[in-house]
Amino acid sequence: MSFSGEIKEELSTQLSGGRHCRVAELAAILAGNGKVGIDEEDRLSLEVQTENLCLARKYYILLKKTFKTEAAVTIHKNAYLQKNKVYSLLVADHEKARRILTAVEVLDDDGRIRERPERNQLALLHRECCRRAYIRGVFLASGSVSDPKRSYHLELVCPREDRAEVLRGILDGMGFSARVIPRKKSYVVYLKEGEQIREFLGCIGANKHLLAMENVRILKEMRNNLNRKVNCETANLGKTVSAAVRQIEDIRYIEERKGLNCLAPGLRQVAELRLSYPDASLKELGEMLMPPVGKSGVNHRLRKISETAGRLRGEG
């Protein structure tokens, strides 16, 4: 199962205690997956079709607990992908369908179907808990999130731009920096920052997978810190080796041109040690001197040797 599927499995077992929250979650699910039917006698029916078993189960439970209504469930194969099951949940009773659609602001006061119910549904979201329930329903119906081991990306797919903008406004009001982009025949509301996605999962109640994301973040941070440390040490080692090679070249040049006896005793001692211990650090060279000299003292002497080699090269 994908990371998104695991999150939806976790969310499908949760049920808000307040009726107002359950209505808000139902409103989000129906906005994404609901289909309203009207027969020749103007009688209403309500159907939700989905390939997501978690969504089907959650919708069935919400109907039963909130409206004391049981949807008739049928299962059939996807017409294009025969291996995929499609779950159809139908409320065929006119009065029950009307009551549900009125509660989720799909029907207006005169019983007519609203053309764009999204903005009217904002009236259901005065409470913070209801806004959380609503975006939980949106994620169940049309959301996905990438595996945090690979990347950070969460998206909510909307069929129309106006619905996407309403959803973006809800998320912005909750402190999320959501963006909207068109994709083929739909619009996508998305988050890309890991911290924002973790907050989103906590907001909709996916606490188990919030902790899983946090564990991945900690491991990534530890790995990045280790890589930075290794890279830094490698770079420092490279600089040390390069410096030692230049120092040995200078000492060899002085030795060939005039001999090391031309150097002052302190410089000659450092030069001989560098030739004998080409891999030693400045600190290690200093500890070998008699009397011992600090790192800066050794560095000073090596600079003097380099200057001497430079003068000899200039004379040549």
PDB file of N, CA and C in Angstrom, residues 10 22 54 61 119 154 168 183 202 216 253-254:
ATOM      1  N   GLU A  10      -5.714   5.014   7.959  1.00  0.00           N
ATOM      2  CA  GLU A  10      -5.735   5.547   9.323  1.00  0.00           C
ATOM      3  C   GLU A  10      -6.932   6.474   9.530  1.00  0.00           C
ATOM      4  N   ARG A  22     -19.040  15.950  11.517  1.00  0.00           N
ATOM      5  CA  ARG A  22     -19.353  14.859  10.579  1.00  0.00           C
ATOM      6  C   ARG A  22     -20.033  15.412   9.329  1.00  0.00           C
ATOM      7  N   CYS A  54     -11.245   2.732   1.586  1.00  0.00           N
ATOM      8  CA  CYS A  54     -11.217   3.530   2.820  1.00  0.00           C
ATOM      9  C   CYS A  54     -12.253   4.647   2.761  1.00  0.00           C
ATOM     10  N   ILE A  61     -20.073   4.951   7.065  1.00  0.00           N
ATOM     11  CA  ILE A  61     -20.183   5.141   8.516  1.00  0.00           C
ATOM     12  C   ILE A  61     -20.713   6.535   8.844  1.00  0.00           C
ATOM     13  N   ARG A 119     -18.968  27.855  -1.872  1.00  0.00           N
ATOM     14  CA  ARG A 119     -18.943  29.027  -1.007  1.00  0.00           C
ATOM     15  C   ARG A 119     -20.023  28.948   0.071  1.00  0.00           C
ATOM     16  N   LEU A 154       2.291  17.242  -1.294  1.00  0.00           N
ATOM     17  CA  LEU A 154       0.912  16.870  -0.961  1.00  0.00           C
ATOM     18  C   LEU A 154      -0.010  17.633  -1.895  1.00  0.00           C
ATOM     19  N   ARG A 168      -8.172  26.526  -1.241  1.00  0.00           N
ATOM     20  CA  ARG A 168      -6.927  27.232  -0.925  1.00  0.00           C
ATOM     21  C   ARG A 168      -7.163  28.299   0.144  1.00  0.00           C
ATOM     22  N   ARG A 183      -4.117  21.242 -14.042  1.00  0.00           N
ATOM     23  CA  ARG A 183      -3.542  19.985 -14.529  1.00  0.00           C
ATOM     24  C   ARG A 183      -4.595  19.280 -15.374  1.00  0.00           C
ATOM     25  N   GLY A 202      -1.083  16.357  10.915  1.00  0.00           N
ATOM     26  CA  GLY A 202      -1.525  16.502  12.301  1.00  0.00           C
ATOM     27  C   GLY A 202      -2.899  17.126  12.379  1.00  0.00           C
ATOM     28  N   VAL A 216      11.451  10.123   9.506  1.00  0.00           N
ATOM     29  CA  VAL A 216      12.185  10.239   8.242  1.00  0.00           C
ATOM     30  C   VAL A 216      12.969  11.544   8.219  1.00  0.00           C
ATOM     31  N   TYR A 253      63.590  21.616  -3.655  1.00  0.00           N
ATOM     32  CA  TYR A 253      64.210  22.604  -4.551  1.00  0.00           C
ATOM     33  C   TYR A 253      65.380  23.282  -3.840  1.00  0.00           C
ATOM     34  N   ILE A 254      65.161  23.682  -2.582  1.00  0.00           N
ATOM     35  CA  ILE A 254      66.252  24.309  -1.805  1.00  0.00           C
ATOM     36  C   ILE A 254      67.413  23.335  -1.640  1.00  0.00           C
TER      37      ILE A 254
END
